XYZ file of C-alpha atoms in Angstrom:
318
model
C 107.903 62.455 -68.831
C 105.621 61.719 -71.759
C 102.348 63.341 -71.312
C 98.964 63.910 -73.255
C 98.375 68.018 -72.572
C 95.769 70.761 -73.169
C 97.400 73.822 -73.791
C 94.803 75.935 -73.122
C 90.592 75.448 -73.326
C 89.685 73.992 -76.445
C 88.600 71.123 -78.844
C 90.776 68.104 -78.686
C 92.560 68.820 -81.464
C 94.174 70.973 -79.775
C 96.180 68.693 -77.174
C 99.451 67.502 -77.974
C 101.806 65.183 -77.068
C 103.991 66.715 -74.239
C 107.293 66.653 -72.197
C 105.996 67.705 -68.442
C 107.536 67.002 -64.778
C 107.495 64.277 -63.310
C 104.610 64.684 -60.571
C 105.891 63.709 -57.072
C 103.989 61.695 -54.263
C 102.970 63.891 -51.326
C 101.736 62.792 -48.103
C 98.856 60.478 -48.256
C 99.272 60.034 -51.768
C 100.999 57.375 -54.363
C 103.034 57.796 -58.039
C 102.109 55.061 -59.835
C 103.961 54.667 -63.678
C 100.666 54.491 -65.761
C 100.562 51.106 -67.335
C 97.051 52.009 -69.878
C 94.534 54.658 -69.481
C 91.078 54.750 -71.207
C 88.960 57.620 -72.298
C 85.867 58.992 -70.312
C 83.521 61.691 -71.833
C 85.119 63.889 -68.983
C 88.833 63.697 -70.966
C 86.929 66.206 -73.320
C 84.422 67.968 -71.313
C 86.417 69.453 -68.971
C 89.247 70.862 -71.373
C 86.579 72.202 -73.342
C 86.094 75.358 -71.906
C 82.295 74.238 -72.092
C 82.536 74.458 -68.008
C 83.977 77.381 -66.150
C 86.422 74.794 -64.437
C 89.536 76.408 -63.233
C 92.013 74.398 -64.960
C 95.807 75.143 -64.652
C 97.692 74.476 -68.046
C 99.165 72.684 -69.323
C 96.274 70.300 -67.989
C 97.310 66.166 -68.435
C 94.374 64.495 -69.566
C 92.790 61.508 -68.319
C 91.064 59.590 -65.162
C 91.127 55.672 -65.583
C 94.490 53.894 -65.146
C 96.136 50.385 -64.310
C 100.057 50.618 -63.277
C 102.849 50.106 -60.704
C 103.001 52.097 -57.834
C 106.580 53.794 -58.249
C 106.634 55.667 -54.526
C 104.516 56.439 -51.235
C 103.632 59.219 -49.321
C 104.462 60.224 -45.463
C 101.303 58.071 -43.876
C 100.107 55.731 -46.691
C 99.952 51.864 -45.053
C 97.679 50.442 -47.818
C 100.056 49.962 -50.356
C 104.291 49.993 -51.294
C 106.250 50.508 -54.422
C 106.173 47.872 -56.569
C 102.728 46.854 -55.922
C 99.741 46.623 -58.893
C 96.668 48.948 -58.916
C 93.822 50.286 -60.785
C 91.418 52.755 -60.125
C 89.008 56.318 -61.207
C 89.910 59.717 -60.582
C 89.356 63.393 -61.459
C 91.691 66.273 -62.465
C 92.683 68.113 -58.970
C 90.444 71.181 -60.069
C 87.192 68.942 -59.759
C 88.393 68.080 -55.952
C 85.518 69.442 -54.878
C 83.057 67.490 -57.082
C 85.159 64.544 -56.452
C 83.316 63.632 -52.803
C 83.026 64.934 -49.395
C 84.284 61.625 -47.713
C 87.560 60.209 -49.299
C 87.744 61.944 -52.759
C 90.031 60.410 -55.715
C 91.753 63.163 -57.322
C 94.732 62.922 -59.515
C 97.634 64.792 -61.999
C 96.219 62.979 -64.963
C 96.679 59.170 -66.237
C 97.331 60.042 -69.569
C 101.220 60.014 -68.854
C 103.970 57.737 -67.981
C 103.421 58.821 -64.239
C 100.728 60.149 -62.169
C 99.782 60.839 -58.981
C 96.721 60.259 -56.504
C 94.713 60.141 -53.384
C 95.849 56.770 -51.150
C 92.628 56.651 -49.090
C 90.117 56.309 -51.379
C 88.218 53.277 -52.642
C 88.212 54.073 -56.295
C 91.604 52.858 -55.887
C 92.411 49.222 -54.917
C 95.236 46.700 -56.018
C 94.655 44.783 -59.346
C 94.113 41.026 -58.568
C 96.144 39.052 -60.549
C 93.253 37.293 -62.723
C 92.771 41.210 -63.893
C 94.825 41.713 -67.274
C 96.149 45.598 -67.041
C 94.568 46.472 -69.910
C 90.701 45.563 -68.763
C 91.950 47.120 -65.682
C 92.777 50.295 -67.305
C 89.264 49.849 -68.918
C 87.232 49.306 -66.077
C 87.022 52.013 -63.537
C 84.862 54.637 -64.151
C 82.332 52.212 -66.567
C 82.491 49.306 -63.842
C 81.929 52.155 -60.967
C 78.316 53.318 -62.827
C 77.486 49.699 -64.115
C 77.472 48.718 -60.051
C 76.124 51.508 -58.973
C 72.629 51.831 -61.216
C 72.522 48.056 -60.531
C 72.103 49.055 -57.002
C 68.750 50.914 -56.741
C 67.344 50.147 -59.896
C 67.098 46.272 -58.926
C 65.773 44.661 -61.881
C 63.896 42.017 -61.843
C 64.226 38.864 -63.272
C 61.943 38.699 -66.654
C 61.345 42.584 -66.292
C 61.774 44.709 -69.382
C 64.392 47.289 -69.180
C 64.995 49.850 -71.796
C 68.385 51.091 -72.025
C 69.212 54.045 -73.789
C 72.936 54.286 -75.602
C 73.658 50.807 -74.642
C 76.480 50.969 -77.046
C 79.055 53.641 -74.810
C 81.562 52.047 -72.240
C 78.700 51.912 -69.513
C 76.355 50.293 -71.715
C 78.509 47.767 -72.914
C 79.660 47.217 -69.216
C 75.740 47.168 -67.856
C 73.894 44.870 -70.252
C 75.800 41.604 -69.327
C 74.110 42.261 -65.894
C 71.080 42.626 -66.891
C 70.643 39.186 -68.632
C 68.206 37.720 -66.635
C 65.825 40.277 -67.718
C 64.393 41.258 -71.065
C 66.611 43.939 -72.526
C 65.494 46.689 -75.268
C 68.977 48.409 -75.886
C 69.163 51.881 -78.366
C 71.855 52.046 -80.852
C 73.494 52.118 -83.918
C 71.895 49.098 -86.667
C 75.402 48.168 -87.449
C 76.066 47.728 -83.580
C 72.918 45.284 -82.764
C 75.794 42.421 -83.280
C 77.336 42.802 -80.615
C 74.379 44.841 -78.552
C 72.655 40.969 -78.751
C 75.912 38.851 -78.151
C 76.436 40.929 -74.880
C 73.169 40.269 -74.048
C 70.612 42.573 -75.064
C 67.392 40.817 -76.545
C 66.119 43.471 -78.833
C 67.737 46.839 -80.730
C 65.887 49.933 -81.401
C 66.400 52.725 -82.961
C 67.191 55.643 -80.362
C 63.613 57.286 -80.845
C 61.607 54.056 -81.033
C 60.905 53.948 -77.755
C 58.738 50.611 -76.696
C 55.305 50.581 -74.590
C 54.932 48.503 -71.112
C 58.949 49.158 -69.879
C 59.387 48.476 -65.984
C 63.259 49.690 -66.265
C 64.637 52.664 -68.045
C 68.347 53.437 -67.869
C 69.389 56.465 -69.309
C 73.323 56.885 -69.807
C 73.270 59.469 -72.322
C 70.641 61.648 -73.163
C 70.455 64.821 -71.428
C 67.785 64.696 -68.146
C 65.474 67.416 -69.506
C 64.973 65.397 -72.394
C 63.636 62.385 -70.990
C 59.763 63.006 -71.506
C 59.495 60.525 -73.772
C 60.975 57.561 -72.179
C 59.260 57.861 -69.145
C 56.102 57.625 -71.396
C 57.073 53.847 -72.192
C 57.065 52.933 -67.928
C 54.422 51.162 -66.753
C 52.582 52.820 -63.441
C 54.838 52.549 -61.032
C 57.740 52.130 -63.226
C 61.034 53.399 -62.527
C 63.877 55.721 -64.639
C 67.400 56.047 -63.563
C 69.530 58.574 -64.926
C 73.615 59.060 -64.726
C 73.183 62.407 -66.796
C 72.329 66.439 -65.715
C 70.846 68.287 -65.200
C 69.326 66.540 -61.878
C 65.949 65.117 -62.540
C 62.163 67.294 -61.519
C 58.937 66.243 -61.837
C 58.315 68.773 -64.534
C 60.786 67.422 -66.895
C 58.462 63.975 -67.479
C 54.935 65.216 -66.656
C 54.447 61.761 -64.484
C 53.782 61.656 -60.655
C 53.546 57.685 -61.067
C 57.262 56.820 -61.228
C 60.088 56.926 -59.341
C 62.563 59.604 -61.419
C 66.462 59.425 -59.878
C 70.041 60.102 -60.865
C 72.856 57.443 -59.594
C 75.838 59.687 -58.982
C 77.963 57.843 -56.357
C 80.684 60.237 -55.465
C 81.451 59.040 -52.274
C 81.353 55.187 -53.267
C 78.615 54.111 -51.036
C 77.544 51.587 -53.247
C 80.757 50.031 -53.619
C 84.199 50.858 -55.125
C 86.922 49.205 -57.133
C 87.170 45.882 -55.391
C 83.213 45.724 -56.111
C 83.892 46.420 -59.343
C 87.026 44.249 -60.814
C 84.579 40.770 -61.112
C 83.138 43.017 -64.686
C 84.573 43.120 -68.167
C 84.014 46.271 -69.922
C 84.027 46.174 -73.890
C 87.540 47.310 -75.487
C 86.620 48.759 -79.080
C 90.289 49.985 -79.765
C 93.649 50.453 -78.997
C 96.385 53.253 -78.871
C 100.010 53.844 -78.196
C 100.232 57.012 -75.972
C 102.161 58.542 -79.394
C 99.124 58.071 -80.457
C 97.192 59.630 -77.791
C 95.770 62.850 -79.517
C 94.058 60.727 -82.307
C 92.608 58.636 -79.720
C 90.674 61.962 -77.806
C 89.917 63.023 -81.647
C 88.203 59.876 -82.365
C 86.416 59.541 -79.418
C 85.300 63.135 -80.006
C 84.559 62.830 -83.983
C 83.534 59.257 -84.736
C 80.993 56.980 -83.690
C 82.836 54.754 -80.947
C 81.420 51.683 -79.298
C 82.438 50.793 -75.663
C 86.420 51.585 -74.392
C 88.699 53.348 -76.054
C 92.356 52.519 -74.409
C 95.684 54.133 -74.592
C 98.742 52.120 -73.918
C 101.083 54.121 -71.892
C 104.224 51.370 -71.713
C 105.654 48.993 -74.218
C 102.984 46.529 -75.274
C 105.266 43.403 -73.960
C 104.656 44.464 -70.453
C 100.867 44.913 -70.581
C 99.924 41.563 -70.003
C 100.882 41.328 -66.518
């Protein structure tokens, strides 16, 4: 099969475009034939070498996916061959990152087939109102959307200050946070669609406002947060989804409550909790194309989902 492929630890110009086996179902698990895939931050992280991850090469990229599942397991009940699903997981050599409970690990998504953990809820079927390619879109942006949404609980008419509203989680989060009084960070040529999505002021990503109840955080680092926690009101509260994990020290304020939302486990809810959001689709790629995708993501300044068409374009509207 077709497969996008790190040869070895390295930038992403460095993949390429691969014939690998076929991965086969084992028990408990299903082979789905990969539909569309998006990009995470993680497709170039972890080949990076930046890490010491113990990959085995050649590595197939890629986490998010919408397909058809092709075969199942010895034990699987949930689901047969033919049916439609969607879902988030991580390359077999993050296993143990990937949750204690029912972890989601697969072969890679960027290829025509891949293969994953049945028991897990960051897989579910695709409803049929769910186009593949949003599905494809949705999983690990839709997962983190939900899950800050959870214990941050904003308020209606609160001011929340997101910072890098314009990735795939941004984009994702701010239609949920309408019914409060949004401050996004980001690009001048991306306040457009920052507004339309429902954002009621851009800012420059240093010009940081006073009297903030909310601050989300999805991209700068959590040691470098000083400053945004200066704009909270006393007893204000700043949610993170970046490392390192948060300490006291690292915002010199005792009068806030300082967290990172990392749902491994998917306590606060998995994919069926998920599939009611619409992430933001910036761009789109064959899976020829699937090495100047990872390049771009890498290299240029991308807003929301970036998404990789794995099958022929006349089936991906099913």
């Amino acid at each position: 099969m077709k497969a996008i492929v790190a040869r070895d630890f390295g930038p992403p110009e460095g993949f390429e475009l691969a014939d690998v086996p076929v991965p086969q179902a084992g028990p408990g698990q299903i082979q789905v034939r990969i539909a569309a895939a998006s990009l995470n931050p993680g497709d170039l992280v972890i080949p990076s070498g930046a890490y010491p991850v113990p990959l085995t090469f050649p590595h197939v990229l890629g986490n998010d996916f919408a397909g058809t599942v092709t075969a199942v397991g010895d034990g699987v009940t949930a689901y047969d061959i033919g049916n439609e699903v969607f879902g988030h997981s991580v390359p077999r050599a993050l296993g143990a990152l990937a949750g204690a409970k029912r972890p989601s690990v697969t072969t890679g998504t960027l290829a025509e087939y891949a293969v994953f953990e049945a028991g897990t809820p960051f897989i579910a079927h695709r409803p049929p109102e769910l186009d593949v390619v949003t599905a494809a879109a949705l999983p690990t942006v839709g997962l983190t959307a939900h899950a800050l949404i959870a214990p941050a609980e904003p308020k209606p008419g609160e001011t929340v200050l997101v910072i890098g509203a314009t990735g795939g989680v941004g984009t994702t989060l701010l239609p949920l946070l309408r019914h409060t009084r949004v401050i996004a960070t980001g690009h001048p040529g991306d306040a457009d669609l920052l507004l339309r999505l429902g954002a009621s002021e851009v800012i420059g990503y240093d010009d940081y406002p006073a009297g903030v109840d909310l601050v989300l955080n999805l991209v700068r680092p959590t040691d470098q947060l000083r400053d945004a926690a200066r704009t909270l009101k006393p007893g204000g509260r700043l949610f993170t989804i970046t490392f390192p994990p948060p300490s006291p020290d690292m915002i010199d304020r005792d009068d806030i409550r300082f967290e990172l939302v990392l749902d491994v486990d998917g306590d606060l809810g998995g994919m069926r909790e998920v599939a009611a959001l619409t992430p933001y689709i910036s761009a789109r790629y064959s899976l020829d194309e699937g090495v100047r995708a990872l390049t771009d993501f890498a290299r240029k300044h991308t807003v929301g989902k970036l998404v990789v068409n794995v099958c022929d374009t006349h089936t991906m509207n099913g």
